[in-house]
Tab-separated table of C-alpha atoms in Angstrom:
chain	number	residue	atom	x	y	z
A	3	MET	CA	-121.602	188.368	91.652
A	4	ALA	CA	-125.210	187.666	90.147
A	5	ARG	CA	-126.363	190.566	87.783
A	6	LEU	CA	-130.208	190.646	87.296
A	7	ARG	CA	-132.480	193.289	85.602
A	8	CYS	CA	-135.563	192.730	86.805
A	9	ASP	CA	-138.725	193.259	85.010
A	10	VAL	CA	-141.309	194.628	87.642
A	11	VAL	CA	-144.749	196.082	88.099
A	12	ALA	CA	-144.661	199.109	90.454
A	13	ASP	CA	-148.310	199.721	92.029
A	14	SER	CA	-147.360	202.927	92.910
A	15	LEU	CA	-146.492	204.085	89.564
A	16	GLY	CA	-149.475	202.058	87.686
A	17	LEU	CA	-146.709	200.688	85.371
A	18	ALA	CA	-143.983	198.064	84.714
A	19	THR	CA	-140.544	199.138	85.372
A	20	SER	CA	-137.038	197.840	86.009
A	21	VAL	CA	-134.457	197.017	88.446
A	22	THR	CA	-131.048	196.069	88.129
A	23	VAL	CA	-129.433	194.221	90.989
A	24	LEU	CA	-125.879	192.603	91.867
A	25	LEU	CA	-125.722	190.023	94.397
A	26	PRO	CA	-122.492	188.549	95.743
A	27	GLN	CA	-121.781	184.722	94.875
A	28	PRO	CA	-119.525	182.541	96.350
A	29	SER	CA	-117.129	181.091	93.850
A	30	ARG	CA	-113.899	178.857	94.059
A	31	THR	CA	-113.282	178.785	90.526
A	32	ARG	CA	-113.691	181.653	88.678
A	33	ILE	CA	-110.442	183.417	87.730
A	34	GLY	CA	-109.646	186.453	89.696
A	35	ALA	CA	-112.638	186.226	92.421
A	36	GLY	CA	-111.861	186.052	96.039
A	37	VAL	CA	-113.754	183.579	97.945
A	38	ARG	CA	-115.317	184.610	100.938
A	39	ASP	CA	-118.049	183.138	103.438
A	40	LEU	CA	-121.468	184.229	102.689
A	41	ASP	CA	-123.586	182.282	104.600
A	42	ALA	CA	-125.311	185.398	106.225
A	43	PRO	CA	-127.366	187.692	104.121
A	44	PRO	CA	-125.228	190.222	102.570
A	45	PRO	CA	-125.166	194.221	102.825
A	46	VAL	CA	-127.021	196.240	100.784
A	47	LEU	CA	-126.617	199.321	98.815
A	48	HIS	CA	-129.242	201.198	97.069
A	49	LEU	CA	-127.571	203.220	94.281
A	50	LEU	CA	-129.217	205.790	92.128
A	51	HIS	CA	-129.163	207.185	89.114
A	52	GLY	CA	-128.471	210.363	87.540
A	53	LEU	CA	-130.955	212.712	85.369
A	54	SER	CA	-130.477	211.282	82.061
A	55	ASP	CA	-129.819	207.745	82.880
A	56	ASP	CA	-131.362	204.427	83.967
A	57	ASP	CA	-131.001	201.569	86.611
A	58	THR	CA	-128.406	200.112	84.196
A	59	ALA	CA	-126.028	203.076	83.911
A	60	TRP	CA	-123.912	201.894	86.880
A	61	THR	CA	-122.954	198.997	85.813
A	62	ARG	CA	-122.559	199.672	82.084
A	63	TYR	CA	-120.111	202.971	82.875
A	64	THR	CA	-118.184	201.995	85.987
A	65	ALA	CA	-116.609	198.669	87.790
A	66	VAL	CA	-119.039	198.890	90.474
A	67	GLU	CA	-119.993	195.247	90.129
A	68	ARG	CA	-116.298	194.079	90.684
A	69	TYR	CA	-115.900	196.824	93.543
A	70	ALA	CA	-118.874	195.286	95.185
A	71	ASP	CA	-117.950	191.581	94.516
A	72	GLU	CA	-114.574	192.352	96.348
A	73	LEU	CA	-116.672	193.594	99.857
A	74	GLY	CA	-119.671	191.156	99.372
A	75	LEU	CA	-122.088	193.960	99.224
A	76	ALA	CA	-125.392	193.238	97.260
A	77	VAL	CA	-126.369	196.572	95.179
A	78	VAL	CA	-129.922	197.697	94.458
A	79	MET	CA	-130.515	199.978	90.881
A	80	PRO	CA	-133.940	201.401	90.594
A	81	GLN	CA	-135.180	203.259	87.377
A	82	VAL	CA	-136.845	206.311	88.192
A	83	HIS	CA	-136.699	208.326	84.911
A	84	ARG	CA	-136.273	212.431	85.404
A	85	SER	CA	-138.530	212.460	88.542
A	86	PHE	CA	-135.763	213.483	90.870
A	87	TYR	CA	-136.695	210.531	93.051
A	88	THR	CA	-140.179	212.550	94.171
A	89	ASP	CA	-143.823	212.230	93.880
A	90	GLN	CA	-144.073	214.389	90.709
A	91	ALA	CA	-146.917	216.904	90.692
A	92	TYR	CA	-148.109	215.898	87.419
A	93	GLY	CA	-146.365	212.280	86.754
A	94	GLY	CA	-145.416	209.309	88.706
A	95	ARG	CA	-145.135	208.458	92.466
A	96	TYR	CA	-141.493	207.760	92.372
A	97	ARG	CA	-140.337	209.030	95.999
A	98	THR	CA	-143.071	206.240	97.172
A	99	TRP	CA	-142.013	203.519	94.697
A	100	VAL	CA	-138.323	203.890	95.989
A	101	THR	CA	-138.848	204.447	99.900
A	102	GLU	CA	-141.474	202.293	100.225
A	103	GLU	CA	-142.503	199.729	97.274
A	104	LEU	CA	-139.105	198.950	95.986
A	105	PRO	CA	-138.073	197.904	99.395
A	106	ALA	CA	-140.712	195.583	100.387
A	107	LEU	CA	-139.957	193.983	96.928
A	108	VAL	CA	-136.412	193.630	97.814
A	109	ALA	CA	-137.199	191.944	100.874
A	110	ARG	CA	-139.502	189.278	99.133
A	111	PHE	CA	-137.506	188.419	96.443
A	112	PHE	CA	-133.959	188.675	97.477
A	113	ARG	CA	-131.691	187.241	100.483
A	114	VAL	CA	-130.197	190.494	101.803
A	115	SER	CA	-129.884	192.080	104.917
A	116	ALA	CA	-132.702	193.918	106.700
A	117	ASP	CA	-130.585	195.348	109.422
A	118	PRO	CA	-130.099	199.490	109.124
A	119	ALA	CA	-126.250	198.822	110.164
A	120	GLU	CA	-125.817	197.170	106.908
A	121	THR	CA	-128.019	199.168	104.895
A	122	PHE	CA	-126.926	201.828	102.786
A	123	VAL	CA	-127.804	204.346	100.201
A	124	ALA	CA	-125.818	206.871	97.756
A	125	GLY	CA	-126.319	208.434	94.130
A	126	LEU	CA	-124.825	210.878	91.412
A	127	SER	CA	-126.403	214.171	90.325
A	128	MET	CA	-130.053	213.817	90.802
A	129	GLY	CA	-129.219	210.303	92.709
A	130	GLY	CA	-127.224	212.156	94.705
A	131	TYR	CA	-130.087	214.403	95.969
A	132	GLY	CA	-131.979	211.420	96.178
A	133	ALA	CA	-129.903	209.605	98.302
A	134	LEU	CA	-129.538	212.449	100.688
A	135	SER	CA	-133.319	213.366	100.582
A	136	TRP	CA	-134.014	209.520	101.497
A	137	ALA	CA	-131.676	209.290	104.357
A	138	LEU	CA	-132.223	212.898	105.908
A	139	ALA	CA	-136.377	211.525	105.756
A	140	GLU	CA	-135.482	208.198	107.133
A	141	PRO	CA	-132.268	208.472	108.972
A	142	GLY	CA	-133.510	205.251	111.305
A	143	ARG	CA	-133.066	203.254	107.718
A	144	PHE	CA	-129.496	203.617	106.876
A	145	ALA	CA	-126.215	203.440	108.886
A	146	ALA	CA	-124.675	205.945	105.670
A	147	ALA	CA	-125.382	208.050	102.552
A	148	ALA	CA	-123.235	209.150	100.003
A	149	SER	CA	-123.594	211.872	97.032
A	150	LEU	CA	-121.625	212.047	94.337
A	151	SER	CA	-121.871	215.395	92.342
A	152	GLY	CA	-125.272	216.016	93.812
A	153	ALA	CA	-127.913	218.219	92.614
A	154	LEU	CA	-128.498	219.096	95.835
A	155	ASP	CA	-130.547	222.385	95.478
A	156	LEU	CA	-133.865	221.942	94.341
A	157	ALA	CA	-134.703	225.753	94.522
A	158	ALA	CA	-131.948	227.009	92.969
A	159	LEU	CA	-132.387	224.300	90.076
A	160	ALA	CA	-135.848	225.556	89.576
A	161	ALA	CA	-135.108	229.071	89.447
A	162	GLY	CA	-132.643	228.370	86.645
A	163	PRO	CA	-133.037	228.498	82.956
A	164	PRO	CA	-135.249	225.859	81.325
A	165	ARG	CA	-133.367	222.566	79.774
A	166	GLU	CA	-133.295	222.661	76.529
A	167	GLU	CA	-134.250	218.884	76.529
A	168	ASP	CA	-136.949	219.153	78.781
A	169	PRO	CA	-138.216	222.528	79.462
A	170	ARG	CA	-141.069	221.548	81.517
A	171	ILE	CA	-139.288	219.042	83.994
A	172	TRP	CA	-139.929	221.598	86.941
A	173	GLU	CA	-143.694	222.248	86.378
A	174	ARG	CA	-143.998	218.557	86.237
A	175	ILE	CA	-142.274	217.787	89.251
A	176	LEU	CA	-143.338	220.958	91.392
A	177	ASP	CA	-146.023	222.680	89.521
A	178	GLY	CA	-144.666	226.146	90.902
A	179	ALA	CA	-144.849	224.804	94.605
A	180	PRO	CA	-142.198	226.457	96.697
A	181	VAL	CA	-139.336	224.187	98.036
A	182	ALA	CA	-137.977	225.788	100.760
A	183	GLY	CA	-139.954	224.653	103.939
A	184	THR	CA	-140.928	221.145	102.471
A	185	ASP	CA	-139.509	217.758	102.586
A	186	ALA	CA	-137.699	218.442	99.158
A	187	ASP	CA	-135.597	220.661	100.716
A	188	LEU	CA	-132.405	219.344	101.846
A	189	SER	CA	-131.980	222.095	104.336
A	190	THR	CA	-135.137	221.806	105.961
A	191	LEU	CA	-134.686	217.977	106.271
A	192	LEU	CA	-131.299	219.190	108.044
A	193	ALA	CA	-133.062	221.177	110.398
A	194	ARG	CA	-135.725	218.795	111.451
A	195	LEU	CA	-133.079	215.967	111.644
A	196	ASP	CA	-131.583	214.782	115.509
A	197	PRO	CA	-128.023	215.202	114.985
A	198	ALA	CA	-127.382	212.054	116.973
A	199	ALA	CA	-129.575	209.737	114.903
A	200	ALA	CA	-127.976	210.973	111.407
A	201	PRO	CA	-126.460	208.350	109.405
A	202	ALA	CA	-122.958	208.800	108.446
A	203	LEU	CA	-122.687	211.196	105.231
A	204	TYR	CA	-120.219	211.432	102.381
A	205	VAL	CA	-120.246	214.390	99.760
A	206	CYS	CA	-118.277	214.542	97.275
A	207	ALA	CA	-117.913	216.853	93.774
A	208	GLY	CA	-115.085	217.687	91.271
A	209	THR	CA	-113.944	221.303	91.537
A	210	GLU	CA	-114.531	221.763	87.751
A	211	ASP	CA	-118.265	220.414	87.952
A	212	PRO	CA	-120.717	223.291	87.575
A	213	LEU	CA	-122.711	221.064	90.536
A	214	HIS	CA	-119.923	221.606	93.291
A	215	PRO	CA	-121.174	224.794	94.849
A	216	GLN	CA	-124.357	222.817	95.811
A	217	SER	CA	-122.121	220.172	97.712
A	218	VAL	CA	-120.082	222.711	99.251
A	219	ARG	CA	-123.041	224.765	100.523
A	220	PHE	CA	-125.042	221.407	101.460
A	221	ALA	CA	-121.926	220.162	103.419
A	222	GLU	CA	-121.360	223.238	105.256
A	223	ARG	CA	-125.281	223.177	106.148
A	224	ALA	CA	-124.947	220.057	107.584
A	225	ARG	CA	-122.171	220.487	109.988
A	226	ALA	CA	-123.771	223.741	110.986
A	227	ALA	CA	-126.689	221.619	112.080
A	228	GLY	CA	-124.405	219.202	113.898
A	229	VAL	CA	-124.292	216.425	111.704
A	230	SER	CA	-120.936	214.912	110.835
A	231	VAL	CA	-119.696	214.728	107.302
A	232	THR	CA	-117.073	213.510	105.282
A	233	THR	CA	-116.209	215.252	102.000
A	234	ALA	CA	-113.568	214.968	99.175
A	235	PHE	CA	-113.561	218.220	96.781
A	236	GLY	CA	-110.954	217.642	94.287
A	237	PRO	CA	-110.395	217.730	90.588
A	238	GLY	CA	-113.002	216.358	88.537
A	239	GLU	CA	-115.839	217.120	86.077
A	240	HIS	CA	-119.500	215.793	85.766
A	241	GLU	CA	-118.442	212.568	84.147
A	242	TRP	CA	-118.304	209.010	84.439
A	243	GLY	CA	-114.249	208.697	85.118
A	244	TYR	CA	-114.911	210.753	88.123
A	245	TRP	CA	-117.822	208.889	89.453
A	246	ASP	CA	-116.055	205.696	88.864
A	247	ALA	CA	-113.261	206.403	91.227
A	248	ARG	CA	-115.178	208.026	93.853
A	249	ILE	CA	-117.776	205.087	94.002
A	250	ARG	CA	-114.803	203.118	94.814
A	251	ASP	CA	-113.932	205.645	97.505
A	252	VAL	CA	-117.830	205.794	98.779
A	253	LEU	CA	-117.991	201.857	99.083
A	254	ASP	CA	-114.493	201.661	100.770
A	255	TRP	CA	-115.972	204.234	103.342
A	256	LEU	CA	-119.364	202.521	104.211
A	257	PRO	CA	-119.483	200.786	107.525
A	258	LEU	CA	-119.023	197.266	106.374
A	259	PRO	CA	-118.120	194.238	108.243
A	260	ARG	CA	-114.583	193.427	107.094
Protein backbone atom coordinates (compact mmCIF):
# COMPACT_ATOMS: atom_id res chain seq x y z
CA MET A 1 0.00 0.00 0.00
CA ALA A 2 1.27 3.46 -0.84
CA ARG A 3 0.37 6.20 1.65
CA LEU A 4 0.52 9.77 0.43
CA ARG A 5 -0.09 13.02 2.32
CA CYS A 6 -0.97 15.54 -0.37
CA ASP A 7 -0.75 19.28 0.21
CA VAL A 8 -3.09 20.89 -2.30
CA VAL A 9 -4.79 24.20 -2.95
CA ALA A 10 -8.57 24.05 -2.57
CA ASP A 11 -10.02 26.85 -4.69
CA SER A 12 -13.43 26.38 -3.09
CA LEU A 13 -11.84 27.16 0.30
CA GLY A 14 -9.38 29.77 -0.90
CA LEU A 15 -6.53 28.09 0.96
CA ALA A 16 -4.11 25.20 1.03
CA THR A 17 -5.23 22.00 2.72
CA SER A 18 -4.27 18.33 2.99
CA VAL A 19 -5.57 14.98 1.82
CA THR A 20 -4.25 11.57 2.87
CA VAL A 21 -4.56 8.86 0.21
CA LEU A 22 -3.96 5.12 0.35
CA LEU A 23 -3.30 3.39 -2.97
CA PRO A 24 -2.96 -0.37 -3.51
CA GLN A 25 0.51 -1.38 -4.60
CA PRO A 26 1.28 -4.88 -5.86
CA SER A 27 4.24 -6.51 -4.14
CA ARG A 28 5.81 -9.95 -4.38
CA THR A 29 8.53 -9.27 -1.82
CA ARG A 30 6.92 -7.48 1.13
CA ILE A 31 6.54 -9.86 4.06
CA GLY A 32 2.93 -10.41 5.09
CA ALA A 33 1.44 -8.83 1.97
CA GLY A 34 -0.83 -10.66 -0.40
CA VAL A 35 -0.36 -10.60 -4.15
CA ARG A 36 -3.32 -9.46 -6.20
CA ASP A 37 -3.99 -8.37 -9.76
CA LEU A 38 -4.01 -4.58 -9.85
CA ASP A 39 -4.26 -4.04 -13.59
CA ALA A 40 -7.67 -2.37 -13.27
CA PRO A 41 -8.11 0.93 -11.40
CA PRO A 42 -8.99 0.05 -7.79
CA PRO A 43 -12.34 0.80 -6.16
CA VAL A 44 -12.25 3.87 -3.94
CA LEU A 45 -13.56 4.74 -0.48
CA HIS A 46 -13.93 8.35 0.66
CA LEU A 47 -13.28 8.07 4.41
CA LEU A 48 -14.25 11.09 6.52
CA HIS A 49 -12.84 12.16 9.87
CA GLY A 50 -14.58 13.35 13.04
CA LEU A 51 -14.90 16.74 14.69
CA SER A 52 -11.59 16.84 16.57
CA ASP A 53 -9.50 15.07 13.92
CA ASP A 54 -7.85 15.63 10.57
CA ASP A 55 -7.07 13.65 7.43
CA THR A 56 -4.40 11.57 9.21
CA ALA A 57 -6.61 10.30 12.04
CA TRP A 58 -7.86 7.10 10.40
CA THR A 59 -4.33 5.94 9.56
CA ARG A 60 -2.90 6.98 12.94
CA TYR A 61 -5.51 5.35 15.18
CA THR A 62 -6.76 2.34 13.19
CA ALA A 63 -5.31 -0.35 10.93
CA VAL A 64 -7.37 0.83 7.95
CA GLU A 65 -4.27 0.82 5.74
CA ARG A 66 -3.77 -2.90 6.35
CA TYR A 67 -7.48 -3.66 5.95
CA ALA A 68 -7.69 -1.74 2.66
CA ASP A 69 -4.50 -3.40 1.40
CA GLU A 70 -6.08 -6.84 1.86
CA LEU A 71 -8.99 -5.72 -0.34
CA GLY A 72 -7.12 -3.78 -3.01
CA LEU A 73 -9.10 -0.67 -2.05
CA ALA A 74 -7.98 2.94 -2.51
CA VAL A 75 -8.92 5.30 0.34
CA VAL A 76 -9.22 9.10 0.13
CA MET A 77 -9.28 11.04 3.42
CA PRO A 78 -9.78 14.82 3.18
CA GLN A 79 -9.21 17.48 5.84
CA VAL A 80 -12.31 19.56 6.69
CA HIS A 81 -11.55 20.96 10.17
CA ARG A 82 -14.70 21.50 12.31
CA SER A 83 -17.05 22.19 9.39
CA PHE A 84 -19.52 19.30 9.62
CA TYR A 85 -18.87 18.88 5.89
CA THR A 86 -21.01 21.96 5.16
CA ASP A 87 -20.65 25.19 3.27
CA GLN A 88 -20.49 27.25 6.45
CA ALA A 89 -22.41 30.48 6.98
CA TYR A 90 -19.18 32.08 8.21
CA GLY A 91 -16.26 30.06 6.95
CA GLY A 92 -15.16 27.72 4.23
CA ARG A 93 -17.20 25.93 1.58
CA TYR A 94 -16.27 22.50 2.82
CA ARG A 95 -19.23 20.71 1.25
CA THR A 96 -18.17 22.09 -2.13
CA TRP A 97 -14.57 21.11 -1.47
CA VAL A 98 -15.35 17.50 -0.54
CA THR A 99 -18.15 16.73 -3.00
CA GLU A 100 -17.06 18.70 -6.08
CA GLU A 101 -13.45 19.85 -6.08
CA LEU A 102 -11.83 16.91 -4.31
CA PRO A 103 -13.26 14.17 -6.60
CA ALA A 104 -12.02 16.13 -9.61
CA LEU A 105 -8.54 16.36 -8.09
CA VAL A 106 -8.53 12.65 -7.26
CA ALA A 107 -9.50 11.83 -10.85
CA ARG A 108 -6.71 14.09 -12.13
CA PHE A 109 -3.97 12.87 -9.80
CA PHE A 110 -4.69 9.18 -9.21
CA ARG A 111 -5.64 6.06 -11.13
CA VAL A 112 -8.77 4.95 -9.27
CA SER A 113 -12.14 3.67 -10.45
CA ALA A 114 -14.71 6.23 -11.60
CA ASP A 115 -17.49 3.64 -11.64
CA PRO A 116 -20.23 4.44 -9.07
CA ALA A 117 -20.51 0.69 -8.47
CA GLU A 118 -16.95 0.83 -7.11
CA THR A 119 -17.21 4.13 -5.23
CA PHE A 120 -18.06 4.32 -1.52
CA VAL A 121 -18.18 6.81 1.35
CA ALA A 122 -17.93 6.32 5.12
CA GLY A 123 -17.06 8.33 8.20
CA LEU A 124 -17.11 8.49 11.97
CA SER A 125 -19.01 10.90 14.22
CA MET A 126 -19.09 14.20 12.29
CA GLY A 127 -17.80 12.19 9.33
CA GLY A 128 -20.73 9.78 9.65
CA TYR A 129 -23.02 12.73 9.07
CA GLY A 130 -20.83 13.88 6.18
CA ALA A 131 -20.92 10.44 4.56
CA LEU A 132 -24.69 9.97 4.79
CA SER A 133 -25.56 13.53 3.80
CA TRP A 134 -23.35 13.24 0.70
CA ALA A 135 -24.70 9.82 -0.27
CA LEU A 136 -28.35 10.78 0.24
CA ALA A 137 -27.94 14.03 -1.69
CA GLU A 138 -26.12 12.31 -4.59
CA PRO A 139 -27.25 8.67 -4.47
CA GLY A 140 -26.08 7.92 -7.99
CA ARG A 141 -22.51 8.60 -7.00
CA PHE A 142 -22.05 5.71 -4.57
CA ALA A 143 -22.76 2.02 -4.29
CA ALA A 144 -22.65 2.17 -0.48
CA ALA A 145 -22.35 4.59 2.43
CA ALA A 146 -21.60 3.95 6.11
CA SER A 147 -21.84 5.90 9.35
CA LEU A 148 -19.85 4.89 12.42
CA SER A 149 -21.12 6.55 15.62
CA GLY A 150 -22.58 9.29 13.47
CA ALA A 151 -23.60 12.75 14.68
CA LEU A 152 -26.69 12.44 12.53
CA ASP A 153 -29.15 15.00 13.97
CA LEU A 154 -27.81 18.50 13.32
CA ALA A 155 -30.96 20.17 14.61
CA ALA A 156 -30.61 18.45 18.00
CA LEU A 157 -26.90 19.19 18.19
CA ALA A 158 -27.37 22.86 17.32
CA ALA A 159 -30.10 23.19 19.95
CA GLY A 160 -27.94 21.60 22.63
CA PRO A 161 -25.59 23.27 25.08
CA PRO A 162 -22.58 25.14 23.62
CA ARG A 163 -19.41 23.14 23.21
CA GLU A 164 -16.85 24.37 25.71
CA GLU A 165 -13.96 24.15 23.24
CA ASP A 166 -15.90 25.78 20.37
CA PRO A 167 -18.96 27.62 21.75
CA ARG A 168 -19.84 29.37 18.47
CA ILE A 169 -19.57 26.37 16.17
CA TRP A 170 -23.25 26.37 15.20
CA GLU A 171 -23.29 30.14 14.68
CA ARG A 172 -20.36 29.68 12.33
CA ILE A 173 -21.99 26.80 10.47
CA LEU A 174 -25.68 27.74 10.47
CA ASP A 175 -25.96 31.39 11.60
CA GLY A 176 -29.22 30.53 13.33
CA ALA A 177 -30.86 29.12 10.21
CA PRO A 178 -33.21 26.16 10.78
CA VAL A 179 -31.99 22.70 9.83
CA ALA A 180 -35.36 21.02 9.24
CA GLY A 181 -36.48 21.03 5.63
CA THR A 182 -32.98 21.84 4.28
CA ASP A 183 -30.22 19.82 2.65
CA ALA A 184 -28.49 19.75 6.05
CA ASP A 185 -31.28 17.57 7.46
CA LEU A 186 -30.91 13.83 6.87
CA SER A 187 -34.64 13.27 7.37
CA THR A 188 -35.38 15.76 4.59
CA LEU A 189 -32.88 14.04 2.28
CA LEU A 190 -34.50 10.68 3.05
CA ALA A 191 -37.95 12.06 2.19
CA ARG A 192 -36.69 13.26 -1.20
CA LEU A 193 -34.87 10.02 -2.00
CA ASP A 194 -36.16 7.39 -4.41
CA PRO A 195 -35.62 4.21 -2.37
CA ALA A 196 -34.90 2.27 -5.54
CA ALA A 197 -31.99 4.60 -6.29
CA ALA A 198 -30.53 4.61 -2.77
CA PRO A 199 -27.04 3.25 -2.16
CA ALA A 200 -26.63 0.49 0.38
CA LEU A 201 -26.48 2.01 3.87
CA TYR A 202 -24.69 0.80 7.00
CA VAL A 203 -25.16 2.42 10.43
CA CYS A 204 -23.41 1.41 13.64
CA ALA A 205 -22.91 2.93 17.08
CA GLY A 206 -21.96 1.61 20.47
CA THR A 207 -24.75 1.36 23.01
CA GLU A 208 -22.66 3.35 25.55
CA ASP A 209 -22.09 6.16 23.03
CA PRO A 210 -24.06 9.39 23.68
CA LEU A 211 -24.73 9.55 19.93
CA HIS A 212 -26.21 6.03 19.80
CA PRO A 213 -29.85 7.28 19.87
CA GLN A 214 -29.23 9.44 16.80
CA SER A 215 -28.06 6.42 14.81
CA VAL A 216 -31.06 4.36 15.94
CA ARG A 217 -33.47 7.14 14.95
CA PHE A 218 -31.84 7.55 11.55
CA ALA A 219 -32.07 3.81 10.83
CA GLU A 220 -35.75 3.81 11.81
CA ARG A 221 -36.46 6.79 9.55
CA ALA A 222 -34.56 5.23 6.66
CA ARG A 223 -36.58 2.03 6.91
CA ALA A 224 -39.81 4.01 7.20
CA ALA A 225 -38.83 5.75 3.97
CA GLY A 226 -38.39 2.38 2.28
CA VAL A 227 -34.58 2.54 2.29
CA SER A 228 -32.71 -0.63 3.22
CA VAL A 229 -30.13 -0.14 5.96
CA THR A 230 -27.80 -2.58 7.69
CA THR A 231 -27.31 -1.83 11.39
CA ALA A 232 -24.84 -2.97 14.04
CA PHE A 233 -25.73 -1.78 17.53
CA GLY A 234 -23.76 -3.43 20.28
CA PRO A 235 -21.47 -2.61 23.20
CA GLY A 236 -19.08 0.26 22.59
CA GLU A 237 -18.20 3.87 23.32
CA HIS A 238 -17.17 6.88 21.25
CA GLU A 239 -13.53 5.85 20.88
CA TRP A 240 -10.96 4.50 18.45
CA GLY A 241 -10.95 0.89 19.63
CA TYR A 242 -14.58 0.67 18.60
CA TRP A 243 -13.98 2.40 15.25
CA ASP A 244 -10.99 0.22 14.40
CA ALA A 245 -13.17 -2.88 14.80
CA ARG A 246 -16.16 -1.42 13.00
CA ILE A 247 -14.27 -0.04 9.99
CA ARG A 248 -13.11 -3.58 9.29
CA ASP A 249 -16.75 -4.69 9.47
CA VAL A 250 -17.70 -1.90 7.06
CA LEU A 251 -14.98 -2.87 4.59
CA ASP A 252 -16.10 -6.50 4.71
CA TRP A 253 -19.68 -5.31 4.07
CA LEU A 254 -18.85 -3.16 1.06
CA PRO A 255 -19.97 -4.64 -2.28
CA LEU A 256 -16.41 -4.94 -3.56
CA PRO A 257 -15.30 -7.17 -6.41
CA ARG A 258 -13.83 -10.18 -4.61
